[in-house]
Short mmCIF file of C-alpha atoms in Angstrom, two decimals:
data_model
loop_
_atom_site.label_atom_id
_atom_site.label_comp_id
_atom_site.label_asym_id
_atom_site.label_seq_id
_atom_site.Cartn_x
_atom_site.Cartn_y
_atom_site.Cartn_z
CA UNK A 1 -196.96 25.46 -20.30
CA UNK A 2 -194.91 28.67 -20.14
CA UNK A 3 -191.73 28.64 -22.22
CA UNK A 4 -189.25 31.11 -20.72
CA UNK A 5 -188.14 33.46 -23.51
CA UNK A 6 -184.75 35.09 -23.82
CA UNK A 7 -184.15 38.81 -24.20
CA UNK A 8 -181.74 39.49 -27.08
CA UNK A 9 -181.27 42.94 -28.61
CA UNK A 10 -184.49 44.19 -27.05
CA UNK A 11 -186.59 41.32 -28.44
CA UNK A 12 -188.23 38.37 -26.68
CA UNK A 13 -187.18 35.18 -28.47
CA UNK A 14 -187.08 31.47 -27.74
CA UNK A 15 -183.91 29.47 -27.99
CA UNK A 16 -183.21 27.89 -31.36
CA UNK A 17 -182.06 24.64 -29.77
CA UNK A 18 -184.03 21.44 -30.27
CA UNK A 19 -186.13 20.03 -27.47
CA UNK A 20 -187.43 21.58 -24.28
CA UNK A 21 -185.79 21.70 -20.85
CA UNK A 22 -188.13 21.33 -17.88
CA UNK A 23 -187.94 23.73 -14.94
CA UNK A 24 -189.06 21.60 -11.99
CA UNK A 25 -190.28 22.47 -8.50
CA UNK A 26 -187.98 20.34 -6.27
CA UNK A 27 -190.63 20.21 -3.55
CA UNK A 28 -193.27 18.58 -5.71
CA UNK A 29 -191.68 17.34 -8.92
CA UNK A 30 -194.11 19.61 -10.81
CA UNK A 31 -192.92 21.17 -14.06
CA UNK A 32 -193.18 24.94 -13.57
CA UNK A 33 -192.04 26.09 -17.00
CA UNK A 34 -189.80 25.10 -19.88
CA UNK A 35 -186.97 26.68 -21.81
CA UNK A 36 -184.74 26.07 -24.81
CA UNK A 37 -181.04 26.25 -25.51
CA UNK A 38 -179.75 29.40 -27.12
CA UNK A 39 -177.88 28.70 -30.33
CA UNK A 40 -174.40 29.95 -31.11
CA UNK A 41 -175.92 32.38 -33.59
CA UNK A 42 -178.20 33.79 -30.90
CA UNK A 43 -175.29 34.22 -28.50
CA UNK A 44 -173.35 35.98 -31.27
CA UNK A 45 -176.32 38.29 -31.81
CA UNK A 46 -176.49 39.05 -28.09
CA UNK A 47 -172.79 39.92 -27.96
CA UNK A 48 -173.08 42.13 -31.05
CA UNK A 49 -176.07 43.89 -29.50
CA UNK A 50 -174.24 44.36 -26.21
CA UNK A 51 -171.20 45.82 -27.98
CA UNK A 52 -173.32 48.18 -30.04
CA UNK A 53 -175.34 49.31 -27.02
CA UNK A 54 -172.26 49.78 -24.85
CA UNK A 55 -170.54 51.95 -27.46
CA UNK A 56 -173.66 53.92 -28.39
CA UNK A 57 -174.04 57.61 -27.67
CA UNK A 58 -177.38 56.81 -26.07
CA UNK A 59 -175.70 54.80 -23.29
CA UNK A 60 -172.79 57.22 -22.98
CA UNK A 61 -175.23 60.03 -22.31
CA UNK A 62 -176.77 58.22 -19.34
CA UNK A 63 -175.12 59.89 -16.37
CA UNK A 64 -173.68 57.89 -13.50
CA UNK A 65 -176.24 59.19 -11.02
CA UNK A 66 -179.01 58.26 -13.47
CA UNK A 67 -177.74 54.68 -13.61
CA UNK A 68 -177.78 54.72 -9.83
CA UNK A 69 -181.33 56.05 -9.70
CA UNK A 70 -182.41 53.28 -12.07
CA UNK A 71 -180.94 50.59 -9.81
CA UNK A 72 -182.59 52.10 -6.75
CA UNK A 73 -185.91 52.07 -8.61
CA UNK A 74 -185.40 48.36 -9.23
CA UNK A 75 -184.75 47.82 -5.52
CA UNK A 76 -188.05 49.55 -4.77
CA UNK A 77 -189.83 47.47 -7.41
CA UNK A 78 -188.45 44.24 -5.95
CA UNK A 79 -189.71 45.19 -2.49
CA UNK A 80 -193.14 46.04 -3.91
CA UNK A 81 -193.30 42.54 -5.42
CA UNK A 82 -191.38 40.78 -2.64
CA UNK A 83 -193.95 38.07 -1.92
CA UNK A 84 -194.47 37.25 -5.59
CA UNK A 85 -190.71 36.98 -6.21
CA UNK A 86 -190.22 35.00 -2.98
CA UNK A 87 -192.75 32.43 -4.15
CA UNK A 88 -190.99 32.18 -7.50
CA UNK A 89 -187.64 31.58 -5.81
CA UNK A 90 -189.17 29.15 -3.32
CA UNK A 91 -190.82 27.05 -6.01
CA UNK A 92 -187.87 27.26 -8.39
CA UNK A 93 -185.12 26.31 -5.91
CA UNK A 94 -187.12 24.48 -3.23
CA UNK A 95 -185.85 26.58 -0.34
CA UNK A 96 -188.15 27.51 2.57
CA UNK A 97 -190.16 30.69 2.08
CA UNK A 98 -188.34 32.50 4.88
CA UNK A 99 -185.02 31.91 3.11
CA UNK A 100 -186.53 32.93 -0.24
CA UNK A 101 -187.80 36.15 1.31
CA UNK A 102 -184.31 36.84 2.66
CA UNK A 103 -182.92 36.30 -0.86
CA UNK A 104 -185.39 38.78 -2.32
CA UNK A 105 -184.50 41.40 0.26
CA UNK A 106 -180.79 40.76 -0.39
CA UNK A 107 -181.35 41.32 -4.12
CA UNK A 108 -183.07 44.62 -3.37
CA UNK A 109 -180.19 45.63 -1.13
CA UNK A 110 -177.63 44.86 -3.86
CA UNK A 111 -179.39 47.17 -6.30
CA UNK A 112 -179.79 49.79 -3.59
CA UNK A 113 -176.15 49.54 -2.50
CA UNK A 114 -174.66 49.72 -5.98
CA UNK A 115 -177.22 52.28 -7.05
CA UNK A 116 -175.90 54.53 -4.31
CA UNK A 117 -172.32 53.84 -5.40
CA UNK A 118 -172.79 54.53 -9.11
CA UNK A 119 -171.75 58.20 -8.99
CA UNK A 120 -169.04 57.67 -6.38
CA UNK A 121 -166.64 55.56 -8.45
CA UNK A 122 -163.77 58.00 -8.57
CA UNK A 123 -160.27 58.02 -9.95
CA UNK A 124 -157.23 59.90 -8.68
CA UNK A 125 -154.49 62.32 -9.59
CA UNK A 126 -150.78 61.57 -9.32
CA UNK A 127 -148.15 64.30 -8.87
CA UNK A 128 -145.52 63.97 -11.61
CA UNK A 129 -143.85 67.33 -12.23
CA UNK A 130 -144.70 70.91 -12.92
CA UNK A 131 -146.51 71.19 -16.24
CA UNK A 132 -148.09 67.73 -16.20
CA UNK A 133 -151.57 66.95 -14.90
CA UNK A 134 -151.79 63.18 -14.43
CA UNK A 135 -155.25 61.67 -13.94
CA UNK A 136 -156.24 58.08 -13.29
CA UNK A 137 -159.77 57.39 -14.49
CA UNK A 138 -161.92 54.27 -14.08
CA UNK A 139 -163.84 53.31 -17.19
CA UNK A 140 -166.36 50.48 -17.73
CA UNK A 141 -164.75 47.25 -18.86
CA UNK A 142 -167.33 46.83 -21.66
CA UNK A 143 -169.40 43.71 -22.33
CA UNK A 144 -169.72 41.55 -19.23
CA UNK A 145 -170.96 37.95 -19.08
CA UNK A 146 -172.63 36.67 -15.90
CA UNK A 147 -173.01 32.88 -15.56
CA UNK A 148 -175.32 32.29 -12.62
CA UNK A 149 -175.71 29.07 -10.57
CA UNK A 150 -178.97 27.44 -9.53
CA UNK A 151 -178.70 27.69 -5.73
CA UNK A 152 -179.15 31.46 -5.25
CA UNK A 153 -180.25 32.64 -8.68
CA UNK A 154 -181.80 35.94 -7.66
CA UNK A 155 -179.14 36.98 -5.15
CA UNK A 156 -176.19 36.08 -7.34
CA UNK A 157 -177.66 37.67 -10.45
CA UNK A 158 -178.35 40.85 -8.50
CA UNK A 159 -174.93 41.16 -6.88
CA UNK A 160 -172.96 41.09 -10.13
CA UNK A 161 -175.47 42.76 -12.46
CA UNK A 162 -175.95 45.68 -10.06
CA UNK A 163 -172.21 46.33 -9.87
CA UNK A 164 -171.78 45.97 -13.65
CA UNK A 165 -174.57 48.37 -14.57
CA UNK A 166 -173.59 50.84 -11.86
CA UNK A 167 -170.19 51.12 -13.54
CA UNK A 168 -171.69 51.54 -17.03
CA UNK A 169 -171.25 48.15 -18.67
CA UNK A 170 -173.46 46.08 -20.95
CA UNK A 171 -174.60 42.83 -19.35
CA UNK A 172 -175.38 39.34 -20.67
CA UNK A 173 -176.80 36.94 -18.06
CA UNK A 174 -176.83 33.18 -18.57
CA UNK A 175 -179.24 31.83 -15.96
CA UNK A 176 -179.08 28.26 -14.65
CA UNK A 177 -181.37 25.95 -16.60
CA UNK A 178 -182.90 24.66 -13.35
CA UNK A 179 -183.79 28.06 -11.88
CA UNK A 180 -184.49 30.84 -14.41
CA UNK A 181 -187.73 32.26 -13.02
CA UNK A 182 -186.60 35.21 -10.93
CA UNK A 183 -183.94 36.16 -13.48
CA UNK A 184 -186.73 36.26 -16.06
CA UNK A 185 -188.80 38.48 -13.76
CA UNK A 186 -185.84 40.84 -13.40
CA UNK A 187 -185.27 40.78 -17.16
CA UNK A 188 -188.84 41.97 -17.81
CA UNK A 189 -188.18 45.02 -15.65
CA UNK A 190 -184.86 45.85 -17.32
CA UNK A 191 -186.39 45.40 -20.79
CA UNK A 192 -188.64 48.38 -20.14
CA UNK A 193 -185.99 50.62 -18.58
CA UNK A 194 -182.66 50.26 -20.44
CA UNK A 195 -181.55 50.80 -24.03
CA UNK A 196 -181.83 47.53 -25.94
CA UNK A 197 -178.69 45.43 -25.63
CA UNK A 198 -177.56 46.78 -22.26
CA UNK A 199 -179.23 43.92 -20.35
CA UNK A 200 -179.82 40.57 -22.05
CA UNK A 201 -180.84 37.15 -20.75
CA UNK A 202 -179.71 33.87 -22.32
CA UNK A 203 -181.14 30.44 -21.41
CA UNK A 204 -180.10 26.83 -21.89
CA UNK A 205 -177.96 24.04 -20.52
CA UNK A 206 -174.71 25.33 -19.09
CA UNK A 207 -172.61 22.70 -20.84
CA UNK A 208 -174.11 23.62 -24.21
CA UNK A 209 -174.57 27.39 -24.06
CA UNK A 210 -171.84 28.40 -21.62
CA UNK A 211 -168.93 27.78 -24.01
CA UNK A 212 -170.52 30.02 -26.67
CA UNK A 213 -170.19 32.88 -24.20
CA UNK A 214 -166.90 32.07 -22.49
CA UNK A 215 -165.00 31.56 -25.76
CA UNK A 216 -166.47 34.57 -27.52
CA UNK A 217 -163.84 36.93 -28.89
CA UNK A 218 -165.82 40.11 -28.24
CA UNK A 219 -166.58 39.95 -24.52
CA UNK A 220 -164.58 41.82 -21.90
CA UNK A 221 -165.20 40.11 -18.56
CA UNK A 222 -166.73 36.89 -17.18
CA UNK A 223 -168.27 36.44 -13.76
CA UNK A 224 -168.89 32.81 -12.90
CA UNK A 225 -170.23 31.16 -9.77
CA UNK A 226 -170.25 27.38 -9.61
CA UNK A 227 -168.14 24.27 -9.26
CA UNK A 228 -164.34 24.12 -9.39
CA UNK A 229 -164.19 21.88 -12.51
CA UNK A 230 -166.48 24.20 -14.46
CA UNK A 231 -164.60 27.24 -13.13
CA UNK A 232 -161.38 25.77 -14.50
CA UNK A 233 -162.99 25.37 -17.93
CA UNK A 234 -164.30 28.94 -17.82
CA UNK A 235 -160.84 30.22 -16.94
CA UNK A 236 -159.22 28.22 -19.75
CA UNK A 237 -161.75 29.56 -22.25
CA UNK A 238 -161.26 33.14 -21.09
CA UNK A 239 -157.47 32.77 -21.30
CA UNK A 240 -157.69 32.15 -25.04
CA UNK A 241 -158.87 35.74 -25.52
CA UNK A 242 -157.09 37.29 -22.50
CA UNK A 243 -160.44 38.03 -20.84
CA UNK A 244 -160.41 38.62 -17.06
CA UNK A 245 -162.58 36.44 -14.82
CA UNK A 246 -164.14 36.66 -11.40
CA UNK A 247 -164.65 33.15 -10.06
CA UNK A 248 -166.62 32.27 -6.93
CA UNK A 249 -166.26 28.51 -6.63
CA UNK A 250 -166.66 25.80 -4.03
CA UNK A 251 -165.96 25.46 -0.35
CA UNK A 252 -165.54 23.02 2.50
CA UNK A 253 -165.84 25.65 5.17
CA UNK A 254 -165.11 24.90 8.84
CA UNK A 255 -166.78 26.03 12.03
CA UNK A 256 -164.02 25.87 14.65
CA UNK A 257 -165.50 25.46 18.13
CA UNK A 258 -163.20 25.91 21.14
CA UNK A 259 -163.92 24.74 24.67
CA UNK A 260 -164.65 28.29 25.81
CA UNK A 261 -167.10 29.01 22.98
CA UNK A 262 -170.53 30.53 23.64
CA UNK A 263 -172.06 27.07 23.26
CA UNK A 264 -175.70 27.86 22.55
CA UNK A 265 -174.74 30.41 19.91
CA UNK A 266 -172.22 27.98 18.44
CA UNK A 267 -174.77 25.16 18.27
CA UNK A 268 -177.28 27.37 16.49
CA UNK A 269 -174.59 28.73 14.16
CA UNK A 270 -173.29 25.28 13.23
CA UNK A 271 -176.79 23.99 12.48
CA UNK A 272 -177.84 26.97 10.37
CA UNK A 273 -174.55 27.02 8.46
CA UNK A 274 -175.17 23.54 7.04
CA UNK A 275 -178.96 23.38 6.55
CA UNK A 276 -179.31 26.75 4.79
CA UNK A 277 -180.72 25.95 1.34
CA UNK A 278 -180.37 22.24 2.22
CA UNK A 279 -176.59 22.66 2.36
CA UNK A 280 -176.52 23.63 -1.31
CA UNK A 281 -174.37 26.65 -0.62
CA UNK A 282 -170.74 27.34 -1.55
CA UNK A 283 -170.19 28.88 1.86
CA UNK A 284 -171.94 26.12 3.82
CA UNK A 285 -170.30 25.24 7.14
CA UNK A 286 -169.69 21.67 6.03
CA UNK A 287 -167.06 20.80 8.66
CA UNK A 288 -167.27 21.04 12.44
CA UNK A 289 -163.83 21.22 14.07
CA UNK A 290 -164.46 20.68 17.77
CA UNK A 291 -162.02 20.78 20.70
CA UNK A 292 -161.71 17.29 22.18
CA UNK A 293 -162.59 18.26 25.75
CA UNK A 294 -166.08 19.45 24.80
CA UNK A 295 -166.79 17.23 21.83
CA UNK A 296 -169.01 14.67 23.55
CA UNK A 297 -171.31 17.21 25.19
CA UNK A 298 -171.46 19.47 22.13
CA UNK A 299 -172.17 16.67 19.67
CA UNK A 300 -174.86 15.22 21.90
CA UNK A 301 -176.71 18.55 21.84
CA UNK A 302 -176.01 18.93 18.13
CA UNK A 303 -177.61 15.57 17.35
CA UNK A 304 -180.66 16.57 19.37
CA UNK A 305 -180.99 19.77 17.35
CA UNK A 306 -180.56 17.94 14.03
CA UNK A 307 -183.21 15.38 14.94
CA UNK A 308 -185.66 18.16 15.82
CA UNK A 309 -185.31 19.83 12.41
CA UNK A 310 -188.33 19.71 10.15
CA UNK A 311 -187.89 18.91 6.47
CA UNK A 312 -190.60 19.69 3.95
CA UNK A 313 -191.73 21.60 0.88
CA UNK A 314 -190.49 25.14 0.49
CA UNK A 315 -193.94 26.68 0.79
CA UNK A 316 -194.48 24.95 4.15
CA UNK A 317 -191.63 27.15 5.40
CA UNK A 318 -190.06 24.57 7.69
CA UNK A 319 -186.37 24.34 8.63
CA UNK A 320 -185.12 22.71 5.42
CA UNK A 321 -186.44 22.12 1.95
CA UNK A 322 -185.55 19.50 -0.67
CA UNK A 323 -182.45 19.05 -2.77
CA UNK A 324 -182.66 20.70 -6.16
CA UNK A 325 -183.09 17.78 -8.54
CA UNK A 326 -182.84 14.07 -9.21
CA UNK A 327 -179.13 14.32 -9.97
CA UNK A 328 -178.36 15.89 -6.58
CA UNK A 329 -180.67 13.45 -4.83
CA UNK A 330 -179.03 10.35 -6.31
CA UNK A 331 -175.51 11.67 -5.78
CA UNK A 332 -175.97 12.53 -2.12
CA UNK A 333 -178.13 9.55 -1.15
CA UNK A 334 -175.53 7.22 -2.70
CA UNK A 335 -172.76 8.96 -0.79
CA UNK A 336 -174.69 8.67 2.48
CA UNK A 337 -175.34 5.00 1.92
CA UNK A 338 -171.59 4.48 1.64
CA UNK A 339 -171.04 6.56 4.79
CA UNK A 340 -173.54 4.37 6.66
CA UNK A 341 -171.75 1.23 5.56
CA UNK A 342 -168.53 2.68 6.98
CA UNK A 343 -170.20 3.53 10.29
CA UNK A 344 -169.80 7.32 9.97
CA UNK A 345 -173.45 8.38 10.27
CA UNK A 346 -174.44 9.43 13.79
CA UNK A 347 -177.61 11.31 12.82
CA UNK A 348 -179.77 11.33 9.71
CA UNK A 349 -178.36 9.74 6.60
CA UNK A 350 -181.62 8.66 4.96
CA UNK A 351 -183.94 9.87 2.23
CA UNK A 352 -187.43 11.04 3.20
CA UNK A 353 -190.82 10.51 1.59
CA UNK A 354 -193.37 13.17 2.52
CA UNK A 355 -197.06 12.43 2.07
CA UNK A 356 -198.46 14.51 -0.75
CA UNK A 357 -194.96 15.38 -1.95
CA UNK A 358 -193.71 11.94 -2.96
CA UNK A 359 -191.93 13.30 -6.03
CA UNK A 360 -189.88 15.81 -4.01
CA UNK A 361 -186.15 15.32 -3.39
CA UNK A 362 -186.03 15.13 0.40
CA UNK A 363 -183.15 13.94 2.56
CA UNK A 364 -182.39 14.04 6.27
CA UNK A 365 -179.84 16.56 7.56
CA UNK A 366 -176.90 14.35 8.42
CA UNK A 367 -173.92 14.31 10.79
CA UNK A 368 -170.83 12.20 10.10
CA UNK A 369 -168.19 11.35 12.69
CA UNK A 370 -165.04 9.22 12.60
CA UNK A 371 -164.08 10.34 9.10
CA UNK A 372 -160.34 10.69 8.46
CA UNK A 373 -159.38 14.32 7.82
CA UNK A 374 -157.84 13.33 4.47
CA UNK A 375 -160.82 11.27 3.28
CA UNK A 376 -163.05 12.49 0.47
CA UNK A 377 -165.96 13.10 2.87
CA UNK A 378 -163.81 15.61 4.76
CA UNK A 379 -162.11 17.09 1.72
CA UNK A 380 -164.62 17.33 -1.13
CA UNK A 381 -167.65 19.56 -1.44
CA UNK A 382 -170.80 17.47 -1.00
CA UNK A 383 -173.25 20.32 -1.61
CA UNK A 384 -175.92 18.92 0.65
CA UNK A 385 -176.98 18.97 4.33
CA UNK A 386 -174.06 16.83 5.47
CA UNK A 387 -171.82 17.90 8.36
CA UNK A 388 -168.49 16.15 8.96
CA UNK A 389 -166.98 16.29 12.47
CA UNK A 390 -163.23 16.47 13.09
CA UNK A 391 -161.52 16.80 16.49
CA UNK A 392 -158.53 18.85 17.65
CA UNK A 393 -156.60 19.34 20.90
CA UNK A 394 -154.46 22.42 20.19
CA UNK A 395 -154.96 25.74 18.41
CA UNK A 396 -152.32 24.93 15.82
CA UNK A 397 -154.00 21.58 15.12
CA UNK A 398 -157.31 23.38 14.62
CA UNK A 399 -155.71 25.79 12.16
CA UNK A 400 -154.03 22.95 10.28
CA UNK A 401 -157.37 21.14 9.94
CA UNK A 402 -159.15 24.32 8.87
CA UNK A 403 -156.54 24.92 6.16
CA UNK A 404 -156.26 21.27 5.21
CA UNK A 405 -158.42 21.30 2.08
CA UNK A 406 -158.12 22.76 -1.42
CA UNK A 407 -160.73 25.35 -0.47
CA UNK A 408 -160.69 28.61 1.47
CA UNK A 409 -164.02 30.38 1.21
CA UNK A 410 -165.41 30.92 4.73
CA UNK A 411 -164.54 29.96 8.31
CA UNK A 412 -166.28 30.37 11.63
CA UNK A 413 -164.34 30.74 14.89
CA UNK A 414 -166.20 30.23 18.16
CA UNK A 415 -164.37 31.38 21.29
CA UNK A 416 -164.85 33.97 24.02
CA UNK A 417 -161.09 34.51 24.20
CA UNK A 418 -160.08 37.43 21.99
CA UNK A 419 -156.49 36.26 21.72
CA UNK A 420 -157.64 32.88 20.44
CA UNK A 421 -160.14 34.40 18.04
CA UNK A 422 -157.68 36.90 16.56
CA UNK A 423 -154.85 34.38 16.35
CA UNK A 424 -156.97 31.83 14.50
CA UNK A 425 -158.60 34.43 12.24
CA UNK A 426 -155.17 35.72 11.21
CA UNK A 427 -153.98 32.25 10.20
CA UNK A 428 -157.01 30.64 8.62
CA UNK A 429 -156.83 30.79 4.82
CA UNK A 430 -160.34 31.93 4.00
CA UNK A 431 -161.83 34.92 2.25
CA UNK A 432 -164.26 35.53 5.10
CA UNK A 433 -163.78 34.68 8.77
CA UNK A 434 -166.66 35.05 11.21
CA UNK A 435 -166.05 35.15 14.97
CA UNK A 436 -168.95 33.94 17.15
CA UNK A 437 -171.33 34.14 14.19
CA UNK A 438 -171.58 32.73 10.69
CA UNK A 439 -172.86 34.69 7.71
CA UNK A 440 -173.49 38.15 9.20
CA UNK A 441 -176.92 38.62 7.62
CA UNK A 442 -175.67 38.13 4.07
CA UNK A 443 -173.07 40.88 4.28
CA UNK A 444 -173.95 42.88 1.16
CA UNK A 445 -171.15 45.33 1.98
CA UNK A 446 -168.50 42.72 2.86
CA UNK A 447 -166.04 41.45 0.20
CA UNK A 448 -166.77 37.80 -0.57
CA UNK A 449 -164.53 35.32 -2.33
CA UNK A 450 -162.00 32.62 -1.69
CA UNK A 451 -158.45 31.56 -1.23
CA UNK A 452 -157.03 28.61 -3.18
CA UNK A 453 -159.57 26.74 -5.32
CA UNK A 454 -162.48 28.68 -3.86
CA UNK A 455 -161.99 31.31 -6.50
CA UNK A 456 -160.40 34.46 -7.86
CA UNK A 457 -161.44 38.00 -7.07
CA UNK A 458 -164.14 39.31 -4.75
CA UNK A 459 -167.87 39.87 -5.04
CA UNK A 460 -169.93 42.20 -2.82
CA UNK A 461 -168.94 45.51 -1.28
CA UNK A 462 -167.19 48.42 -2.98
CA UNK A 463 -164.27 46.26 -4.04
CA UNK A 464 -166.50 44.34 -6.48
CA UNK A 465 -166.92 47.49 -8.55
CA UNK A 466 -163.31 47.06 -9.68
CA UNK A 467 -164.31 43.82 -11.43
CA UNK A 468 -166.27 45.92 -13.89
CA UNK A 469 -163.88 48.81 -14.45
CA UNK A 470 -160.54 49.24 -16.14
CA UNK A 471 -157.98 51.83 -15.27
CA UNK A 472 -156.73 54.46 -17.67
CA UNK A 473 -153.91 56.91 -16.98
CA UNK A 474 -154.11 60.28 -18.75
CA UNK A 475 -151.09 62.61 -18.58
CA UNK A 476 -151.65 66.14 -19.87
CA UNK A 477 -148.71 68.48 -20.41
CA UNK A 478 -149.50 72.14 -20.27
CA UNK A 479 -147.28 75.16 -20.98
CA UNK A 480 -146.86 78.40 -19.10
CA UNK A 481 -149.24 80.81 -20.84
CA UNK A 482 -147.88 84.00 -22.38
CA UNK A 483 -149.69 86.78 -20.53
CA UNK A 484 -147.62 89.67 -21.94
CA UNK A 485 -149.77 92.26 -23.60
CA UNK A 486 -148.60 94.68 -26.30
#
């Protein structure tokens, strides 16, 4: 059985923690690999190595365009090995192969995008007065920590690591214990290309290893993607050392469907927004807000579409794969049993046993109706293929429902009326608003992040580069030269 090693200070090492952690294929229950917890001493070593590498003349001498070229080479490498990496992601996370392939291409695009941006991160000059040249320069922030979730391990590692290295930082990645395989594949490439200590990979249980990183006194920035409770703990830990954080947390995102919506597009968008990665997505369209006049007809068609969806192992490449693990499976199946008892389930709501894959964590995509807008099912992130329907009669009621949770990550607005679409988009409290679509092909270039408890800061696009830079003002006074000659 393969034991996933860590990369610390240019060396491949196993965690010092006791016991082994299984990496399981959610489709089959098969153990794919194992890993160990990093110890505090190993995390300390990684931080020391990152600091030394970041401050070394060797790294300083790597020009910005050379960093960019390196990232573009990685993008090319990923595309050359796209099928291999797609299978790794499919088996590790359980998602259908088509979705895994899209994740691999997105990772390549992140490295390509930020590789192209590496030598275009420019400062400014500010006019002060005659005799002073005032320059604003953007410098790397230093040692950056990247705590990656299990649902999109390759994409989310790529989007923050690419931006951090493009701007000249040293990177420490803590992969999710459930899904380390593609991060390990990426680590092997970086190990051959970068000075030791510039890219390092730490493994282990988040609750055990994460605090060693987030409380460390010699890191300069933390990027975390995950749940709100864990995000709060990360932020508290970072505050002790005045370390900035970028947090991409949960969501309870609405698709708002008006009576004049392009109905077939809306139906397809609503379905895809909740079954992507079995609903295990921060930006999942977990709520359908539907105008009362068209609710009955729309929901009837929606149920038909849900019941036609095929659920199966990731490598079968059907519509939806399994949930990630036993913990997710028990949590969501228990919740759905309670929803059934309350009469909310109008489609799905049951677990599934698939012949030949009896140990997989399969569940039906589910629609709930009749839930009060203030109930937990309509307020809290379920993180599964569960869609909750709410009804509105006016635009302002729709906006109030859309904004009526602690989250504000994504929203979809479905209407052919431009006035309606613009009005709603301007008033919905969400970091991304999609009109007559949902997701926009991953949106590598589009800033992504949330209002309220959905997070702090933005990933993706040029704006994310600012996460990994700090601003320095340099004011130079110069005198009038004496040009008189004797």
